[in-house]
Amino acid sequence: MELENLTNLQTFQIAENKFSGHLPQNVCLGGSLTNFTAYDNNFIGSVPKTLKNCSTLSRVRLDGNKLSGNISEAFGIYPSLVYMDLSHNKLYGELSSQWGFCHNLKSLKISNNNLFGDIPIEIGNLSKLEMLDLSSNHLTGEIPKSLERLTLLLVLDLHGNRISGEIPIEVGKLFKLIRLDLGANNMSGKIPGEIGDCRQLWYLNLSKNMLNTNIPSNLGNLHSLVYLDLSYNMLSGEIPWHIGKLQSLERMNLSRNNLSGSIPPSFNERVHLRSIDISCNQLVGPLPKIRAFQNASLAELRDNKDLCSNHTGMKPCSSLGKKKRTSRKLILTLTLSLIFIALLLLVITCILFRTKRKRNISIQHRDPSSNSFSVRSFDGKIAYENIITATENFDSKYCIGKGGHGSVYKVELPCGQVVAVKKVHALEDEELDDNMIKSFSKEIQSLVNIRHRNIVKFYGFCSHARHSFLVYELLEGGNLSQNLGNEVRARDLNWLKRVDIVKGVANALCYLHHECSPPIVHRDISSNNVLLDDEGNPHVSDFGTAKLLRPNSSNWTSFAGTLGYVAPELAYTMKVNEKSDVYSFGVISLEVILGHHPGDIIEAISSFSPASGANGTLLKDLIDERTPAPGKQEAEELVKITKLAFACLRQSPLARPSMKQVCASLSKENWPSEGLFSTVTLGQLLEPALLRC
């Protein structure tokens, strides 16, 4: 209590201890505080309320705690502020434009929180800023071009957000930049060559985006570059010769792209290069004879077109050279013959061309949907023939699962990439006119463009007279239903993982409903359509399947939902909207907590009355006993999720929250607002204390 009355306090430093509880709210009561340091503790609750108007602050470090609250309401304008670090907390909300008026600020770090919204353009007013770290949040929008005014900036770290758009060429004006990390976002377009003007850059990470076209040769101007990661993009073309001239380069990752050609011989001089990964490309020819390439694992070299080396497990280059010499002889022998044959074929082709053209036009008008190829791909190599060949005409030995819409096959393509192919029933027999075909193609493109960390990547759809199938990213962790139904896997899904699964599904649906234009209604949310990766992260699959299977129908209700997850209004109405998905999300949320489908409990909720709440079953008696009992914090999360689930399961669609409201509540530490959830009163069933150990 004494700390609440320190009216002349100027410095408050209690960092790197094990303090818990709440920070003193009146720490700047006297308006004299300049240094507030409490990092690496276990403080919870809100930021001290007196900090908002504490204009004397020059240094604040509250990172490494569990502080919560809306960041836009907790801080104000600080004319003397030099250093601010709020990283690794649970703060949420949008970044205020007021940060742009802290003109003396040199370091602003708010990573690993739950921030959302755009980066304010006013950040470009911080002319003295040297470090900007907003990584691992949920920021959206584009990188503001106003950042070009941050001429003293040394570090720009925005990785692990949902930032979209292109990398602005204005980044090239940040001449003092030494670290640029834009990885794991939704950025597209090209890599601007202007980045090559940042001559002091030593760390460059643009991985896990949707960048395409070629790697600009200007990156060869980054003579100080030590770390380069361009993996998991859609880059094509050859590796620039100039990259091999980077004398300081130690680590390089170009994997999971569509790079072609040979590795430039300039890499033979890079003796300081220690680590490389060039897997999953289309590279050919010999590996450079330096340690990084010769000591690389097969996993770092695999799935290329025709690389050779004395490396164990790879094709020796001697056989490749012999093959080339043989090919030259064959080409020389056959050239004259081919010329003669070509001339002969040209004459025959001219004769047949007109006849075949008329025939094709006739067939096209008769059945335009019989051979409608709409396969689009991240590497441009997925095609109907490749998939048929890779599965040996859909042999059962490649089948890894069966669902309501068809069977799923594991397919390794000629380029080395492995995908999941869902073979479905052919399209309806009704013919599609030109407008329908255009609409169908547009629908596919919109689904292909969807990129979200909790949504399975959709690569394309193919409709053919013999087979129709969808092509997805392959996740081999099984679906949620399989994991909850398996004793061993269910025990591995601790409560922290289960909470993250619920939040991941919520984020995916929020993205489909509120960030896609037009909004996308999933129509079939169930535990079978939530896939887990190797780390247990959830990925929603089969979005948009109903429309793809019936492109000429105005009604999709025949495909809308799995028994036990379908919203009750679908029994008497033909309308499917976002609130149908909200209901299904409520079922999944309870299923994750209970460890099984909550059929009987849903019936109890629908007939629940406040008067009967006192005699209800305790939540601690319902949760999955295969997982160790939750701690205090986990228990509060479970109660919050349960309360949200009940709101989502309301009989009336209009009474259910939107997925945007659900996500906002899940990202907060406090309970959902009473205005939205006041009718969900379950007496003792919802008391947090009942779940505490």
XYZ file of C-alpha atoms in Angstrom:
693
model
C 0.000 0.000 0.000
C 2.961 2.345 0.657
C 3.810 2.241 -3.060
C 0.484 3.846 -3.866
C 1.486 7.070 -2.042
C 4.960 7.775 -3.505
C 4.218 11.234 -4.873
C 7.843 12.161 -5.696
C 8.933 8.848 -7.231
C 11.314 9.283 -10.179
C 12.710 5.770 -10.754
C 10.951 2.426 -10.276
C 13.139 -0.641 -11.049
C 12.175 -4.205 -9.997
C 13.170 -6.166 -13.086
C 14.153 -9.849 -13.371
C 12.493 -11.118 -10.222
C 9.546 -13.392 -9.571
C 7.085 -10.733 -8.470
C 3.431 -11.392 -9.244
C 0.106 -9.700 -8.715
C -0.698 -6.212 -10.003
C 1.608 -3.283 -10.613
C 0.968 -0.235 -8.377
C -1.657 1.854 -10.126
C -0.487 5.219 -8.713
C 3.189 4.821 -9.538
C 3.192 8.231 -11.279
C 0.853 9.922 -8.855
C 3.187 12.881 -8.395
C 3.943 13.275 -12.093
C 7.711 12.902 -11.618
C 8.371 9.336 -12.822
C 11.030 9.062 -15.557
C 12.116 5.394 -15.440
C 9.612 2.550 -14.991
C 11.303 -0.864 -15.266
C 9.559 -4.115 -14.260
C 10.437 -6.558 -17.028
C 10.726 -10.371 -16.639
C 8.305 -10.851 -13.739
C 4.833 -12.397 -13.478
C 2.690 -9.275 -13.158
C -0.913 -9.536 -14.341
C -3.760 -7.126 -14.816
C -3.701 -3.733 -16.487
C -0.951 -1.206 -17.031
C -0.914 1.358 -14.154
C -3.592 3.932 -14.892
C -1.389 6.889 -13.949
C 1.046 6.092 -16.782
C -1.310 7.444 -19.444
C -0.749 11.063 -18.397
C 2.780 10.624 -17.033
C 4.450 13.045 -19.474
C 7.831 12.859 -17.659
C 8.511 9.258 -18.722
C 11.726 8.633 -20.639
C 12.183 4.858 -20.305
C 9.569 2.095 -19.853
C 10.248 -1.677 -19.798
C 7.318 -3.936 -18.905
C 8.196 -6.813 -21.247
C 8.056 -10.443 -20.141
C 4.964 -10.240 -17.939
C 1.289 -11.160 -18.357
C -0.183 -7.692 -18.516
C -3.505 -7.286 -20.299
C -5.873 -4.556 -21.388
C -6.469 -2.338 -24.406
C -3.195 -0.720 -25.455
C -4.950 2.210 -27.104
C -6.483 3.177 -23.754
C -3.424 2.604 -21.545
C -0.867 4.991 -23.036
C -0.746 8.628 -24.053
C 1.768 11.081 -25.530
C 5.256 11.237 -23.984
C 7.471 14.111 -25.202
C 10.560 12.776 -23.357
C 10.116 9.058 -24.010
C 13.223 7.385 -25.463
C 12.648 3.644 -24.893
C 9.417 1.611 -24.716
C 9.222 -2.206 -24.514
C 5.862 -3.943 -23.897
C 6.734 -7.242 -25.584
C 5.592 -10.697 -24.423
C 2.396 -9.668 -22.668
C -1.330 -10.068 -23.414
C -2.142 -6.552 -24.541
C -4.722 -6.177 -27.296
C -6.306 -3.463 -29.392
C -5.135 -1.183 -32.181
C -1.984 0.921 -32.211
C -2.895 4.529 -31.545
C -1.727 7.338 -33.820
C -0.517 9.045 -30.623
C 2.696 7.017 -30.746
C 3.670 9.209 -33.686
C 3.903 12.226 -31.357
C 6.588 10.745 -29.067
C 9.222 12.573 -31.087
C 12.232 11.513 -28.983
C 11.427 7.798 -29.136
C 14.371 5.646 -30.265
C 13.058 2.151 -29.540
C 9.448 0.879 -29.753
C 8.959 -2.842 -29.100
C 5.474 -4.354 -28.688
C 6.023 -7.884 -30.011
C 4.199 -11.075 -28.954
C 0.905 -9.527 -27.922
C -2.582 -9.552 -29.482
C -2.536 -6.279 -31.388
C -4.715 -5.977 -34.467
C -5.573 -3.392 -37.106
C -3.244 -1.339 -39.316
C 0.144 0.160 -38.521
C -0.613 3.904 -38.133
C 1.055 6.124 -40.727
C 1.987 8.509 -37.898
C 4.787 6.088 -36.906
C 6.673 7.688 -39.814
C 6.923 10.898 -37.735
C 9.368 9.274 -35.263
C 12.472 10.729 -36.885
C 14.780 9.450 -34.109
C 13.468 5.864 -34.109
C 16.180 3.187 -34.331
C 14.173 0.024 -33.530
C 10.592 -0.879 -34.433
C 9.505 -4.389 -33.375
C 5.785 -5.214 -33.760
C 6.300 -8.906 -34.530
C 4.036 -11.823 -33.534
C 0.738 -9.966 -33.351
C -2.353 -9.909 -35.597
C -1.663 -6.699 -37.505
C -3.279 -6.341 -40.939
C -3.250 -3.870 -43.798
C -0.156 -2.755 -45.686
C 3.209 -1.444 -44.531
C 2.784 2.352 -44.555
C 5.050 4.146 -47.017
C 5.605 6.826 -44.381
C 8.220 4.542 -42.777
C 10.661 5.851 -45.414
C 11.109 8.895 -43.162
C 12.680 6.726 -40.420
C 16.180 7.363 -41.760
C 17.885 6.321 -38.500
C 16.080 2.972 -38.286
C 18.356 -0.006 -37.586
C 15.776 -2.766 -36.989
C 12.369 -3.270 -38.628
C 10.711 -6.480 -37.408
C 7.088 -7.137 -38.458
C 7.196 -10.938 -38.803
C 4.341 -13.185 -37.683
C 1.436 -10.862 -38.490
C -1.196 -10.758 -41.266
C 0.238 -7.837 -43.196
C -0.720 -7.893 -46.873
C 0.063 -5.973 -50.028
C 3.473 -5.533 -51.602
C 6.760 -4.690 -49.903
C 7.007 -0.919 -50.458
C 10.009 0.205 -52.488
C 10.436 2.951 -49.880
C 12.141 0.366 -47.651
C 15.203 0.925 -49.842
C 15.556 4.423 -48.346
C 16.296 3.021 -44.882
C 20.028 3.115 -45.538
C 21.067 2.347 -41.931
C 18.895 -0.757 -41.639
C 20.767 -3.818 -40.327
C 17.798 -6.156 -39.715
C 14.669 -6.481 -41.866
C 12.198 -9.237 -40.911
C 8.856 -9.390 -42.764
C 8.481 -13.184 -42.604
C 5.254 -15.122 -41.981
C 2.813 -12.547 -43.333
C 0.460 -12.410 -46.339
C 2.606 -10.190 -48.534
C 2.557 -10.699 -52.297
C 4.102 -9.288 -55.436
C 7.794 -8.893 -56.100
C 10.847 -8.366 -53.922
C 11.793 -4.740 -54.612
C 15.328 -4.417 -55.909
C 15.598 -1.217 -53.878
C 16.309 -3.371 -50.801
C 19.772 -3.747 -52.318
C 20.387 -0.085 -51.394
C 20.354 -0.998 -47.686
C 24.097 -1.709 -47.804
C 24.446 -2.249 -44.017
C 21.784 -4.965 -43.885
C 23.040 -8.208 -42.300
C 19.703 -10.010 -41.617
C 16.972 -10.334 -44.270
C 13.918 -12.577 -43.757
C 11.052 -12.484 -46.263
C 10.005 -16.135 -45.840
C 6.474 -17.570 -45.609
C 4.742 -15.008 -47.775
C 3.357 -15.127 -51.318
C 6.161 -13.271 -53.078
C 6.529 -14.149 -56.753
C 8.593 -13.325 -59.862
C 12.404 -13.475 -59.684
C 14.957 -12.840 -56.968
C 16.336 -9.371 -57.832
C 20.045 -9.315 -58.634
C 20.285 -6.084 -56.589
C 20.381 -8.206 -53.433
C 23.951 -8.915 -54.480
C 24.775 -5.376 -53.286
C 24.168 -6.391 -49.654
C 27.821 -7.036 -48.922
C 27.226 -7.147 -45.139
C 24.445 -9.747 -45.385
C 24.941 -12.736 -43.046
C 21.440 -14.275 -43.002
C 19.107 -14.605 -46.007
C 15.740 -16.429 -45.855
C 13.391 -16.319 -48.863
C 11.825 -19.751 -48.285
C 8.122 -20.687 -48.599
C 7.266 -18.213 -51.348
C 6.459 -18.512 -55.065
C 9.749 -17.215 -56.448
C 10.775 -18.397 -59.896
C 13.647 -17.964 -62.314
C 17.316 -18.616 -61.593
C 19.365 -17.838 -58.490
C 21.156 -14.580 -59.354
C 24.882 -14.902 -59.900
C 25.372 -11.849 -57.656
C 24.023 -13.688 -54.574
C 27.025 -16.008 -54.773
C 29.335 -12.993 -54.449
C 28.097 -12.051 -50.951
C 31.292 -12.579 -48.978
C 29.720 -12.278 -45.503
C 26.817 -14.671 -46.162
C 26.705 -17.545 -43.624
C 23.114 -18.856 -43.746
C 20.859 -19.036 -46.820
C 17.399 -20.608 -47.170
C 15.750 -20.589 -50.611
C 13.605 -23.696 -50.090
C 9.956 -24.190 -51.085
C 9.960 -21.984 -54.182
C 10.031 -22.681 -57.915
C 13.619 -21.674 -58.666
C 15.161 -23.225 -61.751
C 18.478 -23.440 -63.547
C 21.827 -24.330 -62.011
C 23.481 -22.973 -58.882
C 25.798 -20.126 -59.963
C 29.528 -21.015 -59.902
C 30.105 -17.820 -57.911
C 29.093 -19.847 -54.818
C 32.328 -21.866 -55.148
C 34.152 -18.910 -53.577
C 31.879 -18.618 -50.526
C 33.979 -20.459 -47.949
C 32.242 -18.663 -45.049
C 28.823 -20.022 -46.010
C 27.882 -22.507 -43.256
C 24.234 -23.448 -43.804
C 21.990 -23.726 -46.883
C 18.545 -25.081 -47.747
C 17.576 -25.249 -51.434
C 15.028 -28.077 -51.165
C 11.758 -28.218 -53.118
C 12.744 -26.225 -56.197
C 13.525 -27.082 -59.839
C 17.321 -26.745 -59.673
C 19.676 -28.757 -61.874
C 23.408 -29.374 -62.286
C 26.308 -29.859 -59.858
C 26.466 -28.623 -56.285
C 29.217 -26.079 -55.502
C 32.266 -27.727 -53.930
C 32.179 -25.829 -50.662
C 31.427 -27.061 -47.165
C 27.892 -25.643 -46.891
C 26.641 -27.607 -49.910
C 28.746 -30.746 -49.466
C 27.806 -31.092 -45.773
C 24.121 -30.272 -46.273
C 21.611 -32.958 -45.342
C 19.510 -34.664 -47.992
C 16.467 -32.909 -46.537
C 18.069 -29.575 -47.416
C 18.730 -30.688 -51.004
C 15.741 -32.926 -51.776
C 12.956 -32.479 -54.297
C 14.856 -30.690 -57.027
C 14.807 -31.484 -60.712
C 18.287 -32.828 -61.469
C 20.981 -31.879 -58.961
C 24.134 -33.979 -58.885
C 27.025 -34.370 -56.454
C 29.309 -36.882 -54.787
C 27.068 -36.314 -51.764
C 25.805 -39.609 -50.302
C 22.388 -40.436 -51.685
C 22.625 -38.114 -54.694
C 23.265 -38.808 -58.364
C 26.987 -38.501 -59.201
C 27.816 -35.779 -61.695
C 29.914 -38.194 -63.805
C 26.804 -40.084 -64.896
C 25.138 -36.809 -65.729
C 28.076 -35.779 -67.926
C 28.027 -39.128 -69.712
C 24.326 -38.758 -70.267
C 24.840 -35.311 -71.794
C 27.527 -36.575 -74.200
C 25.251 -39.398 -75.317
C 22.448 -36.913 -75.827
C 24.628 -34.756 -78.083
C 25.403 -37.717 -80.360
C 21.759 -38.647 -80.585
C 20.762 -35.091 -81.365
C 23.385 -34.849 -84.115
C 22.244 -38.144 -85.641
C 18.565 -37.344 -85.601
C 18.585 -33.678 -86.583
C 18.328 -34.173 -90.346
C 15.681 -36.853 -89.947
C 13.629 -34.628 -87.677
C 13.751 -31.755 -90.140
C 12.369 -33.975 -92.882
C 9.683 -35.395 -90.586
C 8.752 -31.902 -89.391
C 8.131 -30.734 -92.929
C 5.987 -33.769 -93.616
C 3.985 -33.284 -90.428
C 3.460 -29.628 -91.215
C 1.690 -30.532 -94.447
C -0.467 -33.156 -92.711
C -1.282 -30.774 -89.851
C -2.501 -28.075 -92.202
C -4.874 -30.569 -93.795
C -6.261 -31.806 -90.483
C -6.390 -28.469 -88.697
C -9.603 -27.141 -90.176
C -11.452 -30.421 -89.711
C -10.366 -30.796 -86.096
C -11.158 -27.167 -85.315
C -14.756 -27.534 -86.487
C -15.092 -30.735 -84.489
C -13.750 -29.149 -81.288
C -16.068 -26.168 -81.621
C -19.034 -28.535 -81.992
C -18.014 -30.537 -78.922
C -17.387 -27.398 -76.880
C -20.874 -26.032 -77.548
C -22.397 -29.406 -76.751
C -20.681 -30.014 -73.378
C -18.617 -27.097 -72.061
C -18.254 -28.569 -68.570
C -16.898 -31.989 -69.486
C -13.245 -30.976 -69.439
C -13.013 -27.821 -67.329
C -9.483 -27.457 -66.009
C -9.272 -24.959 -63.194
C -6.182 -26.182 -61.380
C -4.080 -23.308 -60.119
C -0.895 -23.842 -58.168
C 1.798 -22.196 -56.115
C 4.446 -23.603 -58.463
C 2.506 -23.810 -61.735
C 3.193 -27.563 -62.084
C 0.018 -29.170 -60.767
C -1.957 -30.500 -63.727
C -4.545 -33.143 -64.333
C -2.186 -35.645 -65.971
C 0.419 -35.324 -63.202
C -2.108 -36.166 -60.503
C -3.567 -39.104 -62.422
C -0.062 -40.493 -62.986
C 1.113 -39.916 -59.411
C -1.899 -41.786 -57.964
C -1.847 -44.534 -60.615
C -5.372 -43.541 -61.569
C -6.423 -43.118 -57.919
C -5.228 -46.506 -56.690
C -6.518 -47.306 -53.192
C -2.976 -47.634 -51.805
C -2.655 -43.827 -51.984
C -5.944 -43.229 -50.149
C -5.479 -41.713 -46.667
C -9.089 -41.000 -45.743
C -12.707 -40.869 -46.777
C -15.313 -38.203 -46.140
C -18.812 -37.182 -47.099
C -17.717 -35.503 -50.318
C -15.162 -38.079 -51.492
C -11.866 -39.826 -50.793
C -8.555 -38.120 -49.963
C -5.268 -39.230 -51.547
C -1.667 -38.424 -50.677
C 0.033 -37.348 -53.900
C 3.718 -36.697 -54.546
C 4.035 -34.594 -57.692
C 6.923 -34.733 -60.183
C 8.328 -31.501 -58.706
C 8.681 -33.269 -55.347
C 5.892 -31.455 -53.552
C 3.358 -33.516 -51.635
C -0.292 -32.469 -51.611
C -3.679 -33.827 -50.571
C -6.096 -34.540 -53.419
C -9.777 -35.019 -52.621
C -11.463 -37.001 -55.394
C -15.126 -35.996 -55.468
C -18.187 -36.867 -57.445
C -18.413 -35.202 -60.828
C -20.303 -31.962 -61.258
C -24.023 -32.003 -61.872
C -25.067 -33.016 -65.356
C -26.654 -29.660 -66.067
C -24.709 -27.625 -68.597
C -22.932 -24.433 -67.602
C -23.301 -21.374 -69.792
C -20.441 -18.932 -70.365
C -21.468 -16.665 -67.473
C -21.592 -19.608 -65.070
C -18.150 -20.800 -66.185
C -16.701 -17.315 -65.606
C -18.346 -17.134 -62.198
C -17.061 -20.611 -61.365
C -13.496 -19.638 -62.324
C -13.740 -16.457 -60.264
C -14.942 -18.465 -57.263
C -11.934 -20.791 -57.566
C -9.509 -17.885 -57.795
C -10.957 -16.272 -54.654
C -10.530 -19.530 -52.740
C -6.984 -20.053 -54.061
C -6.024 -16.563 -52.865
C -7.043 -17.295 -49.270
C -3.998 -17.271 -46.973
C -4.355 -17.704 -43.219
C -2.256 -19.578 -40.698
C -5.310 -21.522 -39.484
C -6.763 -22.385 -42.910
C -5.569 -25.262 -45.084
C -4.121 -23.894 -48.324
C -6.330 -24.622 -51.330
C -4.344 -24.979 -54.554
C -7.121 -25.599 -57.069
C -9.996 -27.613 -58.478
C -10.275 -29.746 -61.592
C -13.487 -30.903 -63.246
C -13.069 -33.556 -65.924
C -15.301 -36.097 -67.619
C -13.412 -38.927 -65.869
C -12.443 -37.415 -62.518
C -13.093 -34.289 -60.444
C -10.867 -33.397 -57.545
C -9.708 -30.641 -55.219
C -6.050 -30.040 -54.381
C -5.063 -28.980 -50.851
C -2.024 -28.580 -48.642
C -1.216 -31.906 -46.935
C -1.386 -32.023 -43.124
C -0.595 -35.413 -41.637
C -1.511 -34.744 -38.004
C -5.033 -36.113 -38.504
C -8.306 -34.300 -37.956
C -9.591 -33.097 -34.602
C -12.150 -35.898 -34.336
C -9.450 -38.553 -34.807
C -7.182 -36.936 -32.217
C -9.937 -36.636 -29.596
C -11.056 -40.214 -30.298
C -7.558 -41.652 -29.755
C -6.541 -42.177 -26.118
C -2.850 -41.423 -26.650
C -3.365 -38.377 -28.856
C -6.074 -36.997 -26.576
C -3.690 -37.108 -23.600
C -1.095 -35.206 -25.639
C -3.631 -32.441 -26.269
C -3.153 -30.582 -22.990
C -5.476 -27.739 -22.036
C -3.178 -25.066 -23.406
C -3.181 -26.785 -26.808
C -6.947 -27.231 -26.688
C -7.492 -23.560 -25.921
C -5.235 -22.695 -28.859
C -7.246 -25.039 -31.096
C -10.481 -23.218 -30.239
C -8.828 -19.841 -30.798
C -7.318 -21.011 -34.095
C -10.685 -22.182 -35.449
C -12.252 -18.901 -34.316
C -9.546 -16.879 -36.071
C -10.026 -18.881 -39.277
C -13.798 -18.330 -39.330
C -13.376 -14.656 -38.457
C -11.040 -14.318 -41.443
C -13.505 -16.043 -43.802
C -16.499 -14.039 -42.529
C -14.990 -10.586 -42.037
C -11.749 -10.271 -44.008
C -12.651 -11.956 -47.293
C -14.520 -10.008 -49.956
C -17.131 -11.240 -50.514
C -17.428 -13.061 -47.161
C -17.083 -16.849 -47.306
C -19.450 -19.099 -45.356
C -17.812 -22.451 -44.637
C -21.136 -24.389 -44.440
C -19.628 -27.564 -42.981
C -17.668 -26.784 -39.800
C -17.069 -30.000 -37.853
C -14.217 -31.729 -36.030
C -13.644 -33.768 -39.207
C -12.829 -30.571 -41.075
C -10.312 -29.237 -38.545
C -6.881 -30.684 -39.350
C -3.866 -30.567 -37.028
C -0.268 -30.133 -38.089
C 2.729 -31.800 -36.432
C 2.705 -29.222 -33.619
C -1.021 -29.536 -32.930
C -1.974 -26.225 -34.578
C -5.472 -26.262 -36.121
C -6.205 -25.681 -39.811
C -9.771 -25.430 -41.114
C -10.314 -27.393 -44.347
C -13.060 -27.921 -46.958
C -14.110 -24.260 -47.058
C -16.075 -23.426 -50.211
C -16.445 -27.111 -51.188
C -20.214 -26.894 -51.654
C -19.982 -24.127 -54.221
C -17.269 -25.913 -56.151
C -19.303 -29.093 -56.311
C -22.461 -27.323 -57.496
C -21.453 -24.153 -59.381
C -24.771 -23.785 -61.200
C -26.956 -24.027 -58.097
C -28.432 -21.082 -56.223
C -28.849 -23.153 -53.091
C -26.156 -25.016 -51.227
C -28.119 -26.446 -48.355
C -27.742 -30.021 -49.594
C -24.060 -29.712 -48.749
C -24.464 -27.477 -45.698
C -23.259 -29.287 -42.656
C -22.454 -32.528 -40.897
C -25.033 -34.200 -38.663
C -24.578 -32.996 -35.092
C -23.026 -29.666 -36.105
C -25.829 -28.188 -38.214
C -27.622 -25.106 -36.912
C -31.257 -25.840 -35.937
C -32.731 -23.238 -38.294
C -31.628 -25.329 -41.298
C -34.430 -27.750 -40.468
C -37.013 -25.162 -41.546
C -35.179 -22.665 -43.764
C -33.049 -22.909 -46.889
C -30.835 -19.964 -45.934
C -27.226 -20.597 -44.916
C -25.212 -17.671 -43.556
C -22.372 -16.830 -41.194
C -24.500 -17.541 -38.112
C -24.753 -21.188 -39.247
C -20.955 -21.411 -38.948
C -21.141 -19.712 -35.530
C -23.434 -22.472 -34.265
C -21.090 -25.190 -35.570
C -18.158 -23.404 -33.893
C -20.019 -23.599 -30.571
C -20.367 -27.376 -30.974
C -16.646 -27.790 -31.730
C -15.674 -25.624 -28.740
C -17.579 -27.883 -26.359
C -16.240 -30.974 -28.132
C -12.654 -29.840 -27.492
C -13.371 -29.343 -23.791
C -15.397 -32.524 -23.258
C -13.264 -34.755 -25.471
C -16.318 -35.970 -27.383
C -19.319 -34.605 -29.264
C -21.559 -32.727 -26.765
C -24.868 -34.092 -28.095
C -26.795 -34.432 -24.835
C -25.400 -31.209 -23.406
C -26.589 -29.223 -26.433
C -30.109 -30.522 -25.818
C -29.811 -29.506 -22.179
C -28.700 -26.000 -23.163
C -31.684 -25.559 -25.471
C -34.080 -26.442 -22.638
C -32.121 -24.689 -19.865
C -33.819 -22.209 -17.580
C -32.065 -20.059 -14.950
C -34.119 -21.637 -12.212
C -32.617 -25.054 -12.884
C -29.034 -23.803 -12.940
C -28.305 -24.537 -9.309
C -28.828 -28.244 -9.859
C -26.740 -28.396 -13.052
C -23.743 -30.635 -13.523
C -20.415 -29.006 -12.625
C -18.102 -28.206 -15.515
C -15.200 -29.869 -13.675
C -17.169 -33.127 -13.870
C -17.667 -32.773 -17.621
C -14.218 -31.872 -18.939
C -12.065 -34.544 -20.547
C -10.483 -36.599 -17.742
C -7.802 -38.009 -20.036
C -5.964 -34.682 -19.788
C -4.439 -33.574 -16.444
C -6.582 -31.137 -14.496
C -6.230 -27.513 -15.650
C -4.467 -24.879 -13.597
C -6.098 -21.671 -12.489
C -5.391 -19.687 -15.647
C -6.319 -22.580 -17.937
C -9.532 -23.117 -15.981
C -10.548 -19.500 -16.493
C -9.917 -19.861 -20.219
C -12.091 -23.001 -20.313
C -14.940 -21.266 -18.523
C -14.694 -18.346 -20.935
C -14.771 -20.703 -23.934
C -17.747 -22.559 -22.451
C -19.633 -19.325 -21.973
C -18.878 -18.284 -25.538
C -19.924 -21.715 -26.825
C -23.311 -21.425 -25.122
C -23.817 -18.019 -26.723
C -22.978 -19.491 -30.130
C -25.503 -22.310 -29.599
C -28.508 -20.055 -29.135
C -31.586 -21.164 -31.047
C -32.089 -17.810 -32.733
C -29.361 -16.933 -35.296
C -29.788 -13.237 -34.541
C -28.999 -13.846 -30.870
C -25.634 -15.479 -31.644
C -22.471 -13.365 -31.634
C -20.475 -12.817 -34.795
C -17.091 -14.541 -35.139
C -15.481 -11.121 -34.880
C -17.069 -10.680 -31.440
C -16.001 -14.201 -30.472
C -12.367 -13.544 -31.460
C -12.329 -10.237 -29.630
C -13.587 -11.946 -26.453
C -11.086 -14.802 -26.741
C -8.194 -12.352 -27.075
C -9.148 -10.528 -23.895
C -8.283 -11.693 -20.397
C -11.570 -10.443 -18.975
C -14.896 -12.183 -19.474
C -17.128 -11.570 -22.505
C -19.296 -8.490 -22.190
C -22.487 -8.985 -20.207
C -24.473 -7.097 -22.842
C -23.763 -9.840 -25.345
C -23.826 -12.900 -23.093
C -26.162 -11.928 -20.250
C -28.729 -14.603 -21.119
C -26.142 -17.373 -20.687
C -26.499 -17.900 -16.935
C -25.716 -21.423 -15.847
C -25.398 -20.835 -12.137
C -22.651 -22.915 -10.553
C -21.807 -24.522 -13.887
C -20.039 -21.353 -14.957
C -18.304 -20.404 -11.710
C -14.527 -20.197 -12.333
C -13.835 -21.445 -8.838
C -15.358 -24.824 -9.642
C -12.538 -25.522 -12.081
C -9.687 -24.527 -9.839
C -7.455 -27.232 -8.420
